[in-house]
Amino acid sequence: MTPESFAHLTLAFGLLGNVVSFMVFLSPLPTFIKVYKKKSTEGFQSVPYVVGLFSAMLWIYYALLKTDCMLLITINSIGCFIQSCYICFFIFYAPKKARIESLKLIVLMIVVGFGLIVTLTWFLANGAGRVVIVGWICLVFALCVFMAPLGVVRQVIKTKSVEYMPVLLSAALTLNAITWFFYGLLLHDFNIAIPNILGVTFGVLQMILYFVYKNKKPVISDEKISELEAKKVETEEQKTSETRDQEIIDVVKLSALMCSIPVVTRSNDNTNDICHDRLAVEPPPVPVVAHTIEVAA
């Protein structure tokens, strides 16, 4: 293979990686559309987006030090912008407690963490040594990120359900890892290639688990049972409350009906009340009969 064709192949994998990574960055959009409609973040967390922003900033710093990884700079710059939008959107609609926790995480990872990495590597190392140190930091952090799906894999095996493992996202992440693996391999940059080996491995594992368990009957976990029981209790309490309210309404209707019966008078009382405990009804008038007495002449 000629050096020119080799460079074209590297460029092709880099461009493909940019396209796939861009689609992966857009994958949380349905979540934020749901948040916008409900005007609430509900149970969602900002951790994935803060971690994604930190990772993108770290790779940009590494690519700037390397000087020959322009495609890493382009896609991670787009990633920084998208993740920042997600974080701002989350903070705007999150309740006060979640908003404070998100701000603490941003300060810890972005301001303190990334700031320390840049400051220490810039002043305590130089030249090739700085590139090696930052490369190892990127490698270790990427490995930690790629190990995150282990929790999903464990849950799928335990529940025998693929409910929480979207197959399209798993396929996109696998394809993304494959493209960046070959890009790093062709560049002879093992800081890029090695973490994506783990990404490909876990991606393929998720795809296999999906096809193994997609038609299996899911096992209801203890948390699911507790949730169903809580919903059942809540439904019964709601029904009881509705029944009690209906009884009160019936009593009020009955009282209103009783009070609507006309009353003529009340004995020894001249008040204008309609409903009384003791009522006296006037007896009907006795007809007067005229008697004629005949007198003999």
CSV table of C-alpha atoms in Angstrom, one decimal:
chain,number,residue,atom,x,y,z
A,1,MET,CA,0.0,0.0,0.0
A,2,THR,CA,1.4,3.4,-1.0
A,3,PRO,CA,1.7,6.2,1.5
A,4,GLU,CA,-0.9,8.2,-0.5
A,5,SER,CA,-3.5,5.4,-0.3
A,6,PHE,CA,-2.7,4.9,3.3
A,7,ALA,CA,-3.4,8.5,4.0
A,8,HIS,CA,-6.7,8.4,2.1
A,9,LEU,CA,-7.8,5.3,4.1
A,10,THR,CA,-6.9,7.1,7.4
A,11,LEU,CA,-8.9,10.1,6.2
A,12,ALA,CA,-11.9,7.9,5.3
A,13,PHE,CA,-12.0,6.2,8.7
A,14,GLY,CA,-11.7,9.6,10.4
A,15,LEU,CA,-14.6,11.1,8.4
A,16,LEU,CA,-16.7,8.0,9.0
A,17,GLY,CA,-15.9,8.3,12.7
A,18,ASN,CA,-17.0,11.9,12.7
A,19,VAL,CA,-20.3,11.1,11.1
A,20,VAL,CA,-21.1,8.2,13.5
A,21,SER,CA,-19.9,10.1,16.5
A,22,PHE,CA,-22.1,13.0,15.5
A,23,MET,CA,-25.2,10.7,15.4
A,24,VAL,CA,-24.2,9.3,18.8
A,25,PHE,CA,-24.0,12.8,20.2
A,26,LEU,CA,-27.6,13.4,18.9
A,27,SER,CA,-29.0,10.2,20.5
A,28,PRO,CA,-30.2,11.9,23.7
A,29,LEU,CA,-32.4,14.3,21.8
A,30,PRO,CA,-35.6,12.2,22.4
A,31,THR,CA,-34.9,12.4,26.1
A,32,PHE,CA,-34.6,16.2,26.1
A,33,ILE,CA,-37.7,16.5,23.9
A,34,LYS,CA,-39.6,14.6,26.6
A,35,VAL,CA,-38.1,16.9,29.3
A,36,TYR,CA,-39.2,20.0,27.3
A,37,LYS,CA,-42.7,18.7,27.0
A,38,LYS,CA,-43.0,17.8,30.7
A,39,LYS,CA,-41.0,20.9,31.8
A,40,SER,CA,-39.2,18.6,34.2
A,41,THR,CA,-36.1,16.4,34.2
A,42,GLU,CA,-37.9,13.7,36.3
A,43,GLY,CA,-35.5,11.0,37.1
A,44,PHE,CA,-32.8,11.8,34.5
A,45,GLN,CA,-29.3,12.8,35.6
A,46,SER,CA,-26.7,15.1,34.2
A,47,VAL,CA,-23.7,12.8,34.9
A,48,PRO,CA,-23.5,11.3,31.3
A,49,TYR,CA,-23.4,14.8,29.7
A,50,VAL,CA,-20.9,16.2,32.1
A,51,VAL,CA,-18.7,13.1,31.6
A,52,GLY,CA,-19.1,13.5,27.8
A,53,LEU,CA,-18.1,17.1,27.9
A,54,PHE,CA,-15.0,16.3,30.0
A,55,SER,CA,-14.0,13.5,27.6
A,56,ALA,CA,-14.4,15.8,24.5
A,57,MET,CA,-12.3,18.5,26.1
A,58,LEU,CA,-9.6,16.0,27.1
A,59,TRP,CA,-9.4,14.7,23.5
A,60,ILE,CA,-9.3,18.2,22.1
A,61,TYR,CA,-6.3,19.0,24.3
A,62,TYR,CA,-4.6,15.8,23.3
A,63,ALA,CA,-5.2,16.4,19.6
A,64,LEU,CA,-3.8,19.9,19.9
A,65,LEU,CA,-0.7,18.6,21.4
A,66,LYS,CA,-0.3,15.9,18.7
A,67,THR,CA,-0.9,18.4,15.8
A,68,ASP,CA,-1.8,15.7,13.3
A,69,CYS,CA,-5.3,14.7,14.6
A,70,MET,CA,-7.5,17.4,13.1
A,71,LEU,CA,-10.5,15.0,12.8
A,72,LEU,CA,-10.3,14.4,16.5
A,73,ILE,CA,-10.5,18.2,17.0
A,74,THR,CA,-13.5,18.7,14.7
A,75,ILE,CA,-15.8,16.0,16.2
A,76,ASN,CA,-14.9,16.7,19.8
A,77,SER,CA,-15.5,20.4,19.3
A,78,ILE,CA,-19.0,19.6,18.0
A,79,GLY,CA,-19.3,17.2,21.0
A,80,CYS,CA,-18.4,20.0,23.4
A,81,PHE,CA,-21.1,22.3,21.9
A,82,ILE,CA,-23.8,19.6,22.0
A,83,GLN,CA,-23.0,18.4,25.5
A,84,SER,CA,-22.9,22.0,26.8
A,85,CYS,CA,-26.4,22.5,25.3
A,86,TYR,CA,-27.6,19.4,27.0
A,87,ILE,CA,-26.2,20.5,30.4
A,88,CYS,CA,-27.7,24.0,30.1
A,89,PHE,CA,-31.0,22.5,29.1
A,90,PHE,CA,-30.9,20.1,32.1
A,91,ILE,CA,-30.0,22.8,34.6
A,92,PHE,CA,-32.8,25.0,33.3
A,93,TYR,CA,-35.5,22.3,33.9
A,94,ALA,CA,-34.0,20.4,36.8
A,95,PRO,CA,-35.4,20.9,40.4
A,96,LYS,CA,-33.2,22.8,42.8
A,97,LYS,CA,-31.5,19.8,44.4
A,98,ALA,CA,-30.6,18.2,41.1
A,99,ARG,CA,-29.4,21.6,39.7
A,100,ILE,CA,-27.1,22.1,42.7
A,101,GLU,CA,-25.7,18.6,42.3
A,102,SER,CA,-25.1,19.2,38.6
A,103,LEU,CA,-23.3,22.5,39.2
A,104,LYS,CA,-21.1,20.7,41.8
A,105,LEU,CA,-20.2,18.0,39.3
A,106,ILE,CA,-19.4,20.6,36.6
A,107,VAL,CA,-17.1,22.5,39.0
A,108,LEU,CA,-15.4,19.2,40.1
A,109,MET,CA,-14.8,17.7,36.7
A,110,ILE,CA,-14.6,20.6,34.3
A,111,VAL,CA,-13.1,23.4,36.3
A,112,VAL,CA,-11.0,21.5,38.9
A,113,GLY,CA,-10.3,18.2,37.1
A,114,PHE,CA,-9.6,19.5,33.6
A,115,GLY,CA,-8.0,22.7,34.9
A,116,LEU,CA,-5.5,20.7,37.0
A,117,ILE,CA,-4.7,18.4,34.0
A,118,VAL,CA,-3.9,21.3,31.7
A,119,THR,CA,-2.0,23.2,34.4
A,120,LEU,CA,0.2,20.3,35.6
A,121,THR,CA,1.0,18.9,32.2
A,122,TRP,CA,1.8,22.3,30.8
A,123,PHE,CA,4.2,23.4,33.6
A,124,LEU,CA,5.6,20.1,34.8
A,125,ALA,CA,6.2,18.4,31.4
A,126,ASN,CA,7.2,19.5,27.9
A,127,GLY,CA,7.3,18.3,24.4
A,128,ALA,CA,6.9,14.6,23.8
A,129,GLY,CA,6.6,13.9,27.6
A,130,ARG,CA,3.5,16.1,27.8
A,131,VAL,CA,1.9,14.3,24.8
A,132,VAL,CA,2.6,10.9,26.5
A,133,ILE,CA,1.1,11.9,29.8
A,134,VAL,CA,-2.1,13.4,28.3
A,135,GLY,CA,-2.4,10.4,26.0
A,136,TRP,CA,-2.3,8.0,29.0
A,137,ILE,CA,-4.9,10.1,30.8
A,138,CYS,CA,-7.1,10.0,27.8
A,139,LEU,CA,-6.6,6.2,27.5
A,140,VAL,CA,-7.4,5.5,31.1
A,141,PHE,CA,-10.5,7.7,31.1
A,142,ALA,CA,-11.7,6.2,27.8
A,143,LEU,CA,-11.3,2.7,29.3
A,144,CYS,CA,-13.4,3.7,32.3
A,145,VAL,CA,-16.1,5.2,30.0
A,146,PHE,CA,-16.2,2.0,27.8
A,147,MET,CA,-16.6,-0.1,31.0
A,148,ALA,CA,-19.8,1.7,31.9
A,149,PRO,CA,-22.0,-0.7,29.8
A,150,LEU,CA,-21.1,-3.5,32.2
A,151,GLY,CA,-23.9,-2.4,34.5
A,152,VAL,CA,-26.4,-2.7,31.6
A,153,VAL,CA,-25.0,-6.1,30.7
A,154,ARG,CA,-25.4,-7.3,34.3
A,155,GLN,CA,-29.0,-6.1,34.4
A,156,VAL,CA,-29.8,-7.8,31.1
A,157,ILE,CA,-28.4,-11.1,32.3
A,158,LYS,CA,-30.2,-10.8,35.7
A,159,THR,CA,-33.6,-9.8,34.4
A,160,LYS,CA,-33.4,-11.6,31.0
A,161,SER,CA,-34.8,-8.5,29.5
A,162,VAL,CA,-33.4,-6.0,26.9
A,163,GLU,CA,-35.8,-3.3,28.0
A,164,TYR,CA,-32.9,-1.0,29.1
A,165,MET,CA,-30.5,-1.8,26.2
A,166,PRO,CA,-31.6,0.0,23.0
A,167,VAL,CA,-30.2,-2.1,20.1
A,168,LEU,CA,-29.8,0.8,17.7
A,169,LEU,CA,-27.7,2.8,20.2
A,170,SER,CA,-25.6,-0.3,20.9
A,171,ALA,CA,-25.0,-0.8,17.2
A,172,ALA,CA,-24.1,2.8,16.7
A,173,LEU,CA,-21.6,2.7,19.6
A,174,THR,CA,-20.1,-0.5,18.2
A,175,LEU,CA,-19.6,1.0,14.8
A,176,ASN,CA,-18.2,4.2,16.3
A,177,ALA,CA,-15.6,2.2,18.3
A,178,ILE,CA,-14.7,0.2,15.1
A,179,THR,CA,-14.1,3.3,13.0
A,180,TRP,CA,-12.0,5.1,15.7
A,181,PHE,CA,-10.0,1.9,16.3
A,182,PHE,CA,-8.9,1.7,12.7
A,183,TYR,CA,-8.3,5.4,12.6
A,184,GLY,CA,-5.9,5.1,15.6
A,185,LEU,CA,-4.3,2.0,14.2
A,186,LEU,CA,-3.6,3.7,10.9
A,187,LEU,CA,-2.2,6.7,12.7
A,188,HIS,CA,-0.1,4.4,14.9
A,189,ASP,CA,-1.7,6.1,17.9
A,190,PHE,CA,-2.4,3.4,20.4
A,191,ASN,CA,-4.0,5.9,22.8
A,192,ILE,CA,-6.9,6.1,20.4
A,193,ALA,CA,-6.9,2.5,19.2
A,194,ILE,CA,-6.6,0.6,22.5
A,195,PRO,CA,-9.7,2.0,24.3
A,196,ASN,CA,-11.8,1.3,21.3
A,197,ILE,CA,-10.8,-2.4,21.4
A,198,LEU,CA,-12.7,-2.5,24.7
A,199,GLY,CA,-15.5,-0.5,23.1
A,200,VAL,CA,-15.9,-3.0,20.2
A,201,THR,CA,-15.8,-5.9,22.7
A,202,PHE,CA,-18.6,-4.6,24.9
A,203,GLY,CA,-20.6,-3.5,21.8
A,204,VAL,CA,-20.5,-6.9,20.3
A,205,LEU,CA,-21.3,-8.4,23.7
A,206,GLN,CA,-24.4,-6.2,24.0
A,207,MET,CA,-25.6,-7.1,20.5
A,208,ILE,CA,-25.2,-10.8,21.3
A,209,LEU,CA,-27.2,-10.4,24.5
A,210,TYR,CA,-29.9,-8.5,22.7
A,211,PHE,CA,-30.5,-11.4,20.2
A,212,VAL,CA,-30.2,-14.0,23.0
A,213,TYR,CA,-32.8,-12.3,25.3
A,214,LYS,CA,-35.0,-10.3,23.0
A,215,ASN,CA,-37.7,-13.1,22.9
A,216,LYS,CA,-37.2,-14.3,26.5
A,217,LYS,CA,-39.8,-13.8,29.2
A,218,PRO,CA,-38.4,-11.2,31.5
A,219,VAL,CA,-37.8,-12.0,35.2
A,220,ILE,CA,-39.4,-9.5,37.5
A,221,SER,CA,-36.8,-8.1,39.9
A,222,ASP,CA,-37.4,-7.3,43.5
A,223,GLU,CA,-37.3,-3.5,42.7
A,224,LYS,CA,-40.0,-4.1,40.0
A,225,ILE,CA,-42.1,-6.1,42.4
A,226,SER,CA,-41.8,-3.3,45.1
A,227,GLU,CA,-42.7,-0.7,42.4
A,228,LEU,CA,-45.8,-2.7,41.3
A,229,GLU,CA,-46.9,-3.2,45.0
A,230,ALA,CA,-46.5,0.5,45.6
A,231,LYS,CA,-48.6,1.3,42.5
A,232,LYS,CA,-51.2,-1.2,43.7
A,233,VAL,CA,-51.4,0.4,47.2
A,234,GLU,CA,-51.6,3.9,45.6
A,235,THR,CA,-54.5,2.7,43.3
A,236,GLU,CA,-56.4,1.2,46.3
A,237,GLU,CA,-55.9,4.4,48.3
A,238,GLN,CA,-57.2,6.4,45.4
A,239,LYS,CA,-60.2,4.2,45.0
A,240,THR,CA,-60.9,4.4,48.8
A,241,SER,CA,-60.7,8.2,48.6
A,242,GLU,CA,-63.0,8.3,45.6
A,243,THR,CA,-65.5,6.1,47.5
A,244,ARG,CA,-65.4,8.3,50.6
A,245,ASP,CA,-65.9,11.4,48.5
A,246,GLN,CA,-68.9,9.8,46.8
A,247,GLU,CA,-70.4,9.0,50.1
A,248,ILE,CA,-70.0,12.5,51.3
A,249,ILE,CA,-71.6,13.8,48.1
A,250,ASP,CA,-74.5,11.4,48.6
A,251,VAL,CA,-75.0,12.6,52.2
A,252,VAL,CA,-75.0,16.2,51.0
A,253,LYS,CA,-77.5,15.4,48.3
A,254,LEU,CA,-79.8,13.6,50.8
A,255,SER,CA,-79.6,16.5,53.2
A,256,ALA,CA,-80.5,18.9,50.4
A,257,LEU,CA,-83.4,16.7,49.4
A,258,MET,CA,-84.7,16.6,53.0
A,259,CYS,CA,-84.4,20.3,53.3
A,260,SER,CA,-86.4,20.9,50.1
A,261,ILE,CA,-89.6,19.3,51.7
A,262,PRO,CA,-92.1,22.2,52.3
A,263,VAL,CA,-93.0,22.9,55.9
A,264,VAL,CA,-96.1,24.9,56.9
A,265,THR,CA,-95.5,25.9,60.5
A,266,ARG,CA,-93.6,25.0,63.6
A,267,SER,CA,-95.4,24.8,66.9
A,268,ASN,CA,-94.7,27.6,69.3
A,269,ASP,CA,-92.0,29.1,67.1
A,270,ASN,CA,-92.2,32.0,64.5
A,271,THR,CA,-88.7,31.7,62.9
A,272,ASN,CA,-88.3,31.3,59.2
A,273,ASP,CA,-86.1,28.1,59.2
A,274,ILE,CA,-87.1,25.5,56.7
A,275,CYS,CA,-85.6,22.4,58.2
A,276,HIS,CA,-86.6,21.7,61.9
A,277,ASP,CA,-86.3,18.9,64.3
A,278,ARG,CA,-89.9,19.0,65.4
A,279,LEU,CA,-92.6,20.1,62.9
A,280,ALA,CA,-96.3,20.8,63.5
A,281,VAL,CA,-98.6,20.5,60.5
A,282,GLU,CA,-101.9,22.3,60.6
A,283,PRO,CA,-104.8,20.0,60.5
A,284,PRO,CA,-107.1,20.3,57.4
A,285,PRO,CA,-110.2,22.5,57.9
A,286,VAL,CA,-113.4,20.7,59.0
A,287,PRO,CA,-116.2,21.3,56.6
A,288,VAL,CA,-119.2,23.1,58.1
A,289,VAL,CA,-122.6,21.4,57.5
A,290,ALA,CA,-125.7,23.5,57.5
A,291,HIS,CA,-128.7,21.9,59.4
A,292,THR,CA,-132.3,22.8,58.6
A,293,ILE,CA,-134.9,22.5,61.4
A,294,GLU,CA,-138.5,22.2,60.2
A,295,VAL,CA,-141.2,23.6,62.5
A,296,ALA,CA,-144.8,22.4,62.2
A,297,ALA,CA,-147.3,25.1,61.6
